[in-house]
Tab-separated table of C-alpha atoms in Angstrom:
chain	number	residue	atom	x	y	z
J	830	UNK	CA	56.189	58.093	68.883
J	831	UNK	CA	56.168	59.402	65.145
J	832	UNK	CA	54.916	57.884	62.291
J	833	UNK	CA	56.500	57.760	59.144
J	834	UNK	CA	54.262	59.117	55.968
J	835	UNK	CA	52.140	56.611	54.732
J	836	UNK	CA	53.916	53.624	56.317
J	837	UNK	CA	52.589	50.027	56.095
J	838	UNK	CA	51.632	49.818	59.572
J	839	UNK	CA	48.857	51.442	61.663
J	840	UNK	CA	49.830	54.611	63.722
J	841	UNK	CA	50.413	54.438	67.308
J	842	UNK	CA	47.487	54.392	69.774
J	843	UNK	CA	48.497	57.843	71.143
J	844	UNK	CA	46.325	60.395	69.458
J	845	UNK	CA	48.271	63.378	67.914
J	846	UNK	CA	46.914	67.233	69.292
J	847	UNK	CA	44.764	67.425	66.189
J	848	UNK	CA	42.990	64.651	65.289
J	849	UNK	CA	40.255	63.644	63.361
J	850	UNK	CA	37.868	60.239	63.861
J	851	UNK	CA	38.657	57.494	61.301
J	852	UNK	CA	35.251	57.180	59.916
J	853	UNK	CA	35.380	60.712	58.870
J	854	UNK	CA	39.228	60.585	57.462
J	855	UNK	CA	38.115	57.620	55.461
J	856	UNK	CA	34.835	58.986	54.226
J	857	UNK	CA	36.365	62.331	52.878
J	858	UNK	CA	39.228	60.273	51.453
J	859	UNK	CA	36.876	57.800	49.389
J	860	UNK	CA	34.514	60.436	48.087
J	861	UNK	CA	37.328	62.708	46.844
J	862	UNK	CA	39.015	59.679	45.209
J	863	UNK	CA	35.581	58.531	43.467
J	864	UNK	CA	35.142	62.468	42.357
J	865	UNK	CA	38.688	62.385	40.972
J	866	UNK	CA	38.184	59.543	38.987
J	867	UNK	CA	34.703	60.474	37.420
J	868	UNK	CA	32.424	63.308	38.752
J	869	UNK	CA	30.056	62.913	35.760
J	870	UNK	CA	28.482	59.336	35.863
J	871	UNK	CA	26.679	57.531	32.872
J	872	UNK	CA	26.901	60.342	30.311
J	873	UNK	CA	24.205	59.870	27.617
J	874	UNK	CA	26.133	60.146	24.120
J	875	UNK	CA	23.208	60.374	22.398
J	876	UNK	CA	22.312	63.652	23.615
J	877	UNK	CA	24.272	66.548	22.800
J	878	UNK	CA	23.713	68.797	25.981
J	879	UNK	CA	25.756	66.368	28.197
J	880	UNK	CA	28.571	66.205	25.992
J	881	UNK	CA	28.773	70.053	26.134
J	882	UNK	CA	28.484	69.757	29.891
J	883	UNK	CA	31.823	67.530	30.192
J	884	UNK	CA	33.632	69.804	27.941
J	885	UNK	CA	32.675	73.306	29.135
J	886	UNK	CA	31.962	72.416	32.744
J	887	UNK	CA	28.690	72.217	34.197
J	888	UNK	CA	26.710	73.635	37.285
J	889	UNK	CA	26.719	70.369	38.636
J	890	UNK	CA	30.409	70.169	38.358
J	891	UNK	CA	31.148	73.545	39.985
J	892	UNK	CA	28.786	72.827	43.143
J	893	UNK	CA	30.207	69.329	43.776
J	894	UNK	CA	33.809	70.671	43.703
J	895	UNK	CA	33.025	73.708	45.554
J	896	UNK	CA	31.141	71.787	48.333
J	897	UNK	CA	33.995	69.523	48.282
J	898	UNK	CA	36.547	72.388	48.757
J	899	UNK	CA	34.417	73.585	51.525
J	900	UNK	CA	34.970	70.505	53.425
J	901	UNK	CA	38.608	70.101	52.615
J	902	UNK	CA	40.068	73.300	53.507
J	903	UNK	CA	38.606	73.158	57.245
J	904	UNK	CA	39.881	69.419	57.716
J	905	UNK	CA	43.389	70.275	56.188
J	906	UNK	CA	43.341	73.502	58.358
J	907	UNK	CA	42.368	71.465	61.576
J	908	UNK	CA	45.346	68.844	61.063
J	909	UNK	CA	47.812	71.260	60.018
J	910	UNK	CA	47.980	73.493	56.844
J	911	UNK	CA	51.967	73.421	57.326
J	912	UNK	CA	51.591	69.965	56.299
J	913	UNK	CA	51.112	71.118	52.570
J	914	UNK	CA	54.434	73.399	52.600
J	915	UNK	CA	56.586	71.081	51.363
J	916	UNK	CA	54.606	70.859	47.982
J	917	UNK	CA	54.836	74.364	47.788
J	918	UNK	CA	58.267	74.065	46.416
J	919	UNK	CA	59.917	77.313	44.431
J	920	UNK	CA	59.488	75.754	40.992
J	921	UNK	CA	55.574	74.901	41.931
J	922	UNK	CA	55.065	78.496	43.138
J	923	UNK	CA	56.698	79.862	39.841
J	924	UNK	CA	54.564	77.500	37.833
J	925	UNK	CA	51.357	78.844	39.751
J	926	UNK	CA	52.324	82.373	39.702
J	927	UNK	CA	52.961	82.424	35.590
J	928	UNK	CA	49.631	80.337	35.348
J	929	UNK	CA	47.810	82.967	36.986
J	930	UNK	CA	49.323	85.779	35.337
J	931	UNK	CA	49.018	84.428	31.727
J	932	UNK	CA	45.267	83.603	32.788
J	933	UNK	CA	44.874	87.324	34.000
J	934	UNK	CA	46.096	88.102	30.190
J	935	UNK	CA	43.637	85.607	28.550
J	936	UNK	CA	41.410	86.911	25.461
J	937	UNK	CA	38.391	85.380	27.816
J	938	UNK	CA	39.293	86.251	31.281
J	939	UNK	CA	35.803	84.859	32.747
J	940	UNK	CA	36.437	81.610	31.108
J	941	UNK	CA	40.043	81.347	31.802
J	942	UNK	CA	39.231	82.233	35.670
J	943	UNK	CA	36.454	79.752	35.893
J	944	UNK	CA	38.527	76.780	34.681
J	945	UNK	CA	41.733	77.902	36.579
J	946	UNK	CA	39.434	77.818	39.817
J	947	UNK	CA	38.245	74.280	38.834
J	948	UNK	CA	42.032	73.227	38.316
J	949	UNK	CA	43.026	74.818	41.372
J	950	UNK	CA	40.154	72.998	43.623
J	951	UNK	CA	40.863	69.665	41.897
J	952	UNK	CA	44.607	70.033	42.651
J	953	UNK	CA	44.027	71.038	46.423
J	954	UNK	CA	41.629	68.131	46.738
J	955	UNK	CA	44.284	65.823	45.268
J	956	UNK	CA	47.059	66.730	47.529
J	957	UNK	CA	44.850	67.324	50.715
J	958	UNK	CA	44.520	62.957	50.392
J	959	UNK	CA	47.917	62.955	51.819
J	960	UNK	CA	47.194	65.264	54.719
J	961	UNK	CA	43.861	63.654	55.731
J	962	UNK	CA	45.505	59.953	55.344
J	963	UNK	CA	46.415	58.897	58.746
J	964	UNK	CA	48.571	56.041	56.996
J	965	UNK	CA	49.191	53.704	54.244
J	966	UNK	CA	46.574	51.344	55.470
J	967	UNK	CA	43.854	54.138	55.736
J	968	UNK	CA	44.913	55.632	52.077
J	969	UNK	CA	44.470	51.819	50.770
J	970	UNK	CA	41.237	51.316	52.313
J	971	UNK	CA	39.943	54.372	50.709
J	972	UNK	CA	41.549	53.483	47.438
J	973	UNK	CA	39.752	50.264	47.762
J	974	UNK	CA	36.138	51.663	48.730
J	975	UNK	CA	36.622	54.151	45.991
J	976	UNK	CA	37.855	51.745	43.070
J	977	UNK	CA	35.093	49.167	43.707
J	978	UNK	CA	32.667	51.772	43.752
J	979	UNK	CA	33.634	52.569	40.156
J	980	UNK	CA	34.031	49.157	39.240
J	981	UNK	CA	30.824	47.526	40.615
J	982	UNK	CA	28.833	50.793	39.226
J	983	UNK	CA	30.512	49.999	35.827
J	984	UNK	CA	30.048	46.423	35.448
J	985	UNK	CA	26.452	46.745	36.804
J	986	UNK	CA	25.992	49.508	33.920
J	987	UNK	CA	26.877	47.230	31.732
J	988	UNK	CA	23.727	44.844	32.255
J	989	UNK	CA	21.238	47.556	33.470
J	990	UNK	CA	22.202	50.446	31.226
J	991	UNK	CA	24.007	49.335	28.385
J	992	UNK	CA	23.024	52.261	26.397
J	993	UNK	CA	24.670	54.499	28.891
J	994	UNK	CA	27.696	52.368	29.455
J	995	UNK	CA	28.976	50.777	25.979
J	996	UNK	CA	29.613	52.722	22.818
J	997	UNK	CA	27.177	52.614	20.010
J	998	UNK	CA	26.404	53.916	16.472
J	999	UNK	CA	23.654	56.258	18.202
J	1000	UNK	CA	26.944	58.204	19.872
J	1001	UNK	CA	27.242	61.807	18.579
J	1002	UNK	CA	31.118	62.214	19.357
J	1003	UNK	CA	31.797	61.812	15.559
J	1004	UNK	CA	33.871	58.812	16.129
J	1005	UNK	CA	33.365	55.324	14.520
J	1006	UNK	CA	34.603	51.712	15.132
J	1007	UNK	CA	33.669	52.206	18.727
J	1008	UNK	CA	30.470	49.888	18.531
J	1009	UNK	CA	30.310	47.698	21.482
J	1010	UNK	CA	33.370	48.808	23.426
J	1011	UNK	CA	32.791	49.191	27.192
J	1012	UNK	CA	33.090	52.709	29.010
J	1013	UNK	CA	31.400	51.835	31.980
J	1014	UNK	CA	30.356	55.099	34.172
J	1015	UNK	CA	32.584	57.371	32.079
J	1016	UNK	CA	32.035	59.405	28.985
J	1017	UNK	CA	34.423	57.466	26.863
J	1018	UNK	CA	36.160	54.361	26.190
J	1019	UNK	CA	39.757	56.175	26.514
J	1020	UNK	CA	38.789	57.958	29.758
J	1021	UNK	CA	37.486	54.319	31.071
J	1022	UNK	CA	40.632	52.860	30.066
J	1023	UNK	CA	42.754	55.418	31.782
J	1024	UNK	CA	40.865	55.005	34.968
J	1025	UNK	CA	41.119	51.224	34.787
J	1026	UNK	CA	45.130	51.334	34.722
J	1027	UNK	CA	45.006	53.865	37.529
J	1028	UNK	CA	42.949	51.164	39.318
J	1029	UNK	CA	45.423	48.458	38.294
J	1030	UNK	CA	48.032	50.436	39.940
J	1031	UNK	CA	46.025	51.406	43.310
J	1032	UNK	CA	45.131	47.492	43.374
J	1033	UNK	CA	48.878	46.839	43.458
J	1034	UNK	CA	49.245	49.060	46.395
J	1035	UNK	CA	46.618	47.841	48.271
J	1036	UNK	CA	47.693	44.292	47.827
J	1037	UNK	CA	51.287	45.586	49.098
J	1038	UNK	CA	50.035	47.375	52.275
J	1039	UNK	CA	46.083	46.302	53.072
J	1040	UNK	CA	44.876	42.716	51.571
J	1041	UNK	CA	46.362	40.595	48.657
J	1042	UNK	CA	43.093	39.394	47.967
J	1043	UNK	CA	41.141	42.594	48.017
J	1044	UNK	CA	44.094	44.096	45.940
J	1045	UNK	CA	44.793	41.307	43.245
J	1046	UNK	CA	40.764	41.140	42.766
J	1047	UNK	CA	40.923	44.899	42.165
J	1048	UNK	CA	43.826	44.459	39.803
J	1049	UNK	CA	42.028	41.231	37.864
J	1050	UNK	CA	38.389	43.223	37.569
J	1051	UNK	CA	40.184	46.705	36.314
J	1052	UNK	CA	42.225	44.298	33.922
J	1053	UNK	CA	39.262	42.844	32.301
J	1054	UNK	CA	37.726	45.946	31.955
J	1055	UNK	CA	40.470	47.529	30.269
J	1056	UNK	CA	40.424	45.033	27.852
J	1057	UNK	CA	36.590	45.401	27.039
J	1058	UNK	CA	37.275	49.149	26.479
J	1059	UNK	CA	39.538	48.346	23.610
J	1060	UNK	CA	41.854	51.163	25.198
J	1061	UNK	CA	45.033	49.917	23.625
J	1062	UNK	CA	47.360	53.165	24.383
J	1063	UNK	CA	46.400	52.878	28.268
J	1064	UNK	CA	47.224	49.072	28.253
J	1065	UNK	CA	50.530	49.684	26.534
J	1066	UNK	CA	51.545	52.639	28.960
J	1067	UNK	CA	50.330	50.346	31.839
J	1068	UNK	CA	52.933	47.724	30.637
J	1069	UNK	CA	55.939	50.375	30.188
J	1070	UNK	CA	55.373	52.038	33.841
J	1071	UNK	CA	55.441	48.420	35.334
J	1072	UNK	CA	58.580	47.687	33.569
J	1073	UNK	CA	59.918	51.108	34.592
J	1074	UNK	CA	58.983	50.397	38.591
J	1075	UNK	CA	60.741	46.569	37.897
J	1076	UNK	CA	64.030	48.395	36.489
J	1077	UNK	CA	63.833	50.918	39.325
J	1078	UNK	CA	64.317	48.091	42.022
J	1079	UNK	CA	67.056	45.992	40.156
J	1080	UNK	CA	68.927	48.636	38.647
J	1081	UNK	CA	71.536	50.568	41.186
J	1082	UNK	CA	73.038	53.059	38.811
J	1083	UNK	CA	71.495	56.555	39.453
J	1084	UNK	CA	72.440	57.811	35.959
J	1085	UNK	CA	70.477	54.745	34.626
J	1086	UNK	CA	67.566	55.197	36.454
J	1087	UNK	CA	67.477	58.723	35.511
J	1088	UNK	CA	67.473	57.265	32.192
J	1089	UNK	CA	64.901	54.758	32.814
J	1090	UNK	CA	62.706	57.710	34.315
J	1091	UNK	CA	62.761	60.286	31.985
J	1092	UNK	CA	63.858	58.590	28.640
J	1093	UNK	CA	60.721	57.139	27.627
J	1094	UNK	CA	58.933	60.571	28.153
J	1095	UNK	CA	61.514	62.774	26.560
J	1096	UNK	CA	61.167	60.068	23.498
J	1097	UNK	CA	57.482	60.366	23.439
J	1098	UNK	CA	57.787	64.526	23.237
J	1099	UNK	CA	60.148	63.891	20.510
J	1100	UNK	CA	58.437	61.687	18.386
J	1101	UNK	CA	55.164	63.740	18.630
J	1102	UNK	CA	55.999	67.389	19.031
J	1103	UNK	CA	59.600	66.586	17.048
J	1104	UNK	CA	57.604	64.895	14.092
J	1105	UNK	CA	56.117	68.492	13.474
J	1106	UNK	CA	59.375	70.892	14.094
J	1107	UNK	CA	61.991	68.568	13.298
J	1108	UNK	CA	62.081	67.230	9.711
J	1109	UNK	CA	64.392	64.378	10.276
J	1110	UNK	CA	62.348	63.157	13.069
J	1111	UNK	CA	59.392	63.057	10.722
J	1112	UNK	CA	61.111	61.311	8.341
J	1113	UNK	CA	62.362	58.214	10.523
J	1114	UNK	CA	58.621	57.906	11.554
J	1115	UNK	CA	57.616	57.718	8.299
J	1116	UNK	CA	59.445	54.710	7.874
J	1117	UNK	CA	59.480	53.246	11.207
J	1118	UNK	CA	55.726	53.345	12.340
J	1119	UNK	CA	52.809	52.094	10.096
J	1120	UNK	CA	50.609	55.173	11.259
J	1121	UNK	CA	52.839	57.992	11.642
J	1122	UNK	CA	49.862	60.421	11.754
J	1123	UNK	CA	48.934	59.299	15.393
J	1124	UNK	CA	45.766	58.738	14.637
J	1125	UNK	CA	45.433	62.315	12.726
J	1126	UNK	CA	46.967	63.828	15.744
J	1127	UNK	CA	49.846	65.395	13.800
J	1128	UNK	CA	47.309	67.898	12.028
J	1129	UNK	CA	46.132	69.120	15.402
J	1130	UNK	CA	49.805	69.479	16.479
J	1131	UNK	CA	50.751	71.238	13.418
J	1132	UNK	CA	47.905	73.837	13.984
J	1133	UNK	CA	48.673	74.014	17.616
J	1134	UNK	CA	52.488	75.029	16.687
J	1135	UNK	CA	51.461	77.598	14.368
J	1136	UNK	CA	49.221	79.343	17.064
J	1137	UNK	CA	52.008	79.162	19.752
J	1138	UNK	CA	54.509	80.955	17.342
J	1139	UNK	CA	51.820	83.968	17.382
J	1140	UNK	CA	52.178	84.329	20.781
J	1141	UNK	CA	55.185	82.703	22.188
J	1142	UNK	CA	55.592	84.577	25.470
J	1143	UNK	CA	52.456	84.693	27.341
J	1144	UNK	CA	49.971	82.385	25.555
J	1145	UNK	CA	46.379	82.412	24.724
J	1146	UNK	CA	45.254	82.083	28.587
J	1147	UNK	CA	44.290	79.029	30.496
J	1148	UNK	CA	41.588	77.097	28.680
J	1149	UNK	CA	40.872	79.833	26.210
J	1150	UNK	CA	42.054	78.420	23.098
J	1151	UNK	CA	40.076	75.233	21.967
J	1152	UNK	CA	36.393	75.956	21.056
J	1153	UNK	CA	37.015	79.581	20.864
J	1154	UNK	CA	36.633	81.837	17.860
J	1155	UNK	CA	40.352	80.876	16.877
J	1156	UNK	CA	39.632	77.430	16.326
J	1157	UNK	CA	35.526	77.546	15.386
J	1158	UNK	CA	36.144	80.059	12.753
J	1159	UNK	CA	39.247	78.476	11.577
J	1160	UNK	CA	37.933	76.856	8.272
J	1161	UNK	CA	36.850	80.277	6.891
J	1162	UNK	CA	40.599	80.849	6.559
J	1163	UNK	CA	41.952	77.503	5.854
J	1164	UNK	CA	38.837	75.333	4.472
J	1165	UNK	CA	41.341	72.122	5.220
J	1166	UNK	CA	40.894	72.711	8.949
J	1167	UNK	CA	37.097	72.360	9.429
J	1168	UNK	CA	38.130	69.352	12.139
J	1169	UNK	CA	39.568	72.299	13.965
J	1170	UNK	CA	35.878	73.277	15.077
J	1171	UNK	CA	35.241	70.362	16.746
J	1172	UNK	CA	38.944	69.976	18.452
J	1173	UNK	CA	38.797	70.488	22.497
J	1174	UNK	CA	42.487	69.895	22.927
J	1175	UNK	CA	45.847	69.759	21.311
J	1176	UNK	CA	45.924	65.916	22.625
J	1177	UNK	CA	49.297	66.821	23.956
J	1178	UNK	CA	49.654	68.327	27.114
J	1179	UNK	CA	53.068	70.131	26.576
J	1180	UNK	CA	51.749	71.874	23.461
J	1181	UNK	CA	48.527	72.870	25.333
J	1182	UNK	CA	51.023	74.243	28.078
J	1183	UNK	CA	52.464	76.151	25.602
J	1184	UNK	CA	49.130	77.581	24.174
J	1185	UNK	CA	47.919	78.453	27.709
J	1186	UNK	CA	51.097	79.986	28.936
J	1187	UNK	CA	53.607	80.366	26.148
J	1188	UNK	CA	56.916	79.076	25.933
J	1189	UNK	CA	57.833	79.947	29.532
J	1190	UNK	CA	54.950	77.889	30.682
J	1191	UNK	CA	56.123	74.896	28.466
J	1192	UNK	CA	59.486	75.305	30.176
J	1193	UNK	CA	57.819	75.309	33.764
J	1194	UNK	CA	55.718	72.520	32.960
J	1195	UNK	CA	58.920	70.113	32.083
J	1196	UNK	CA	60.368	71.209	35.337
J	1197	UNK	CA	57.219	70.684	37.703
J	1198	UNK	CA	55.686	67.494	36.026
J	1199	UNK	CA	59.121	65.884	34.937
J	1200	UNK	CA	62.291	67.241	36.585
J	1201	UNK	CA	61.579	67.797	40.130
J	1202	UNK	CA	59.416	64.528	40.573
J	1203	UNK	CA	62.608	62.689	39.226
J	1204	UNK	CA	64.773	64.205	41.551
J	1205	UNK	CA	62.210	63.533	44.453
J	1206	UNK	CA	62.115	59.926	43.772
J	1207	UNK	CA	65.748	59.322	43.263
J	1208	UNK	CA	66.429	60.888	46.591
J	1209	UNK	CA	64.172	58.010	48.263
J	1210	UNK	CA	66.201	55.581	46.716
J	1211	UNK	CA	67.012	53.005	47.605
J	1212	UNK	CA	64.226	53.016	50.149
J	1213	UNK	CA	62.241	54.327	47.412
J	1214	UNK	CA	62.749	50.930	45.674
J	1215	UNK	CA	60.817	48.881	48.111
J	1216	UNK	CA	58.814	51.773	49.731
J	1217	UNK	CA	54.987	50.748	48.682
J	1218	UNK	CA	53.837	54.613	48.811
J	1219	UNK	CA	56.977	55.778	46.916
J	1220	UNK	CA	56.348	52.940	44.157
J	1221	UNK	CA	52.699	53.878	44.246
J	1222	UNK	CA	53.429	57.681	43.534
J	1223	UNK	CA	56.257	56.843	40.861
J	1224	UNK	CA	53.771	54.340	39.068
J	1225	UNK	CA	50.977	56.856	39.065
J	1226	UNK	CA	53.238	59.882	37.889
J	1227	UNK	CA	54.862	58.055	34.949
J	1228	UNK	CA	51.188	56.488	33.734
J	1229	UNK	CA	50.126	60.130	33.398
J	1230	UNK	CA	53.093	61.663	32.204
J	1231	UNK	CA	53.694	58.826	29.452
J	1232	UNK	CA	50.111	59.661	28.535
J	1233	UNK	CA	50.673	63.154	28.253
J	1234	UNK	CA	51.980	63.435	25.126
J	1235	UNK	CA	48.941	62.124	23.093
J	1236	UNK	CA	46.057	63.722	25.751
J	1237	UNK	CA	45.665	66.890	27.253
J	1238	UNK	CA	45.493	65.576	30.872
J	1239	UNK	CA	47.985	67.625	32.824
J	1240	UNK	CA	45.615	70.669	32.422
J	1241	UNK	CA	42.032	69.140	32.662
J	1242	UNK	CA	40.548	68.254	35.756
J	1243	UNK	CA	37.531	66.820	34.560
J	1244	UNK	CA	40.267	63.784	33.756
J	1245	UNK	CA	40.772	60.937	36.184
J	1246	UNK	CA	44.667	61.279	35.531
J	1247	UNK	CA	44.806	64.674	36.725
J	1248	UNK	CA	44.066	64.059	40.257
J	1249	UNK	CA	46.486	61.253	40.588
J	1250	UNK	CA	49.324	62.763	39.091
J	1251	UNK	CA	48.986	65.799	41.386
J	1252	UNK	CA	48.751	63.146	44.419
J	1253	UNK	CA	51.691	61.494	43.040
J	1254	UNK	CA	53.751	64.555	42.478
J	1255	UNK	CA	52.730	65.811	45.839
J	1256	UNK	CA	53.575	62.538	47.411
J	1257	UNK	CA	56.956	62.396	46.174
J	1258	UNK	CA	57.539	65.714	47.356
J	1259	UNK	CA	56.456	65.112	50.985
J	1260	UNK	CA	58.371	62.004	51.347
J	1261	UNK	CA	61.382	63.537	50.672
J	1262	UNK	CA	61.166	66.947	52.429
J	1263	UNK	CA	58.797	65.562	55.610
J	1264	UNK	CA	58.898	62.354	56.182
J	1265	UNK	CA	57.191	62.180	59.364
J	1266	UNK	CA	53.895	62.729	60.973
J	1267	UNK	CA	53.855	64.445	64.206
């Protein structure tokens, strides 16, 4: 008897030739999910040293992910490495090869290779969740254990160590107006907000395949914390994602479904990048939006585009642009760009793709993160409209994708969003290409 990939029921009693005890599977799944959501707990924002570690990568992070990959690879190998083969589509392989090639051409090769290694490890760990999970119920159990670990720790932190879990005027982040906003175990309220939206979506999945009580409790607890974080963008994005998933259930036209899935993402790309390179878009935004600068992000986008033009083919290398000599000393050339010295990202995943890999990398990013997942999800319809796993993957994919126009989360494994979109895209691919577990 075969088991559909992530079906809502438990697998048959007959054990496959290559098996692992459920305790081992569940322990691995839970630990990896917690680490992908946040691996740097209780950051002291009044101390510069932890801030530098969060942005630049710490020895503890390297050891943690290195240890997990040493466990993950043997487990996936034992269960069957071929199960990951569907994820390695031609576009994904081309994306990976171009990312590697441009990394090797980086102006800071050691830095780019180190960041690429962490990127690859985090991506493998996220995809491995779909190989190690025996069923949808087991995956939901892991989500529940990981989610409540994060939630309980964050809520207790508010009571026990508020200095490490609530923003205050002692923070050295250079931001104002965040006093009193919750961040829990995370280093910033925006990171906490994204994590809580993810937990809401995971809670809905748990309610569908495991326990309504457990799932809706997670949804409620995550929702309250999301409000306490004051993160408006994740809240708006979550509402959009739930609306998109509802429309995909009730709309039968394939063309309209494509528009529902891709339209909002392309619109955000247009009003962000387009606001810099297309003057008519800028003019319309100035009239329509009260803050058409997107909290001064437009200045960062303009600076990024000016530099993309300088190296349009190969870019500057993975993670080798921000916080380097080109940005730290930019104010010497242009005194009006002193803010660039502190910028750690373009606040736009697609611009950072072009900065790291040139315009070919930008196109490949659109192909791998937008076009292929759209095709895979539509392939599952009409089944995908009611399949809890397909809906889970679609919601996580859309959540991160809609946020990618304002944050560099597609290329930052230190964010809770990165592992989720990798798992989501891999899940949609596996559901399409190999819908059964032997």
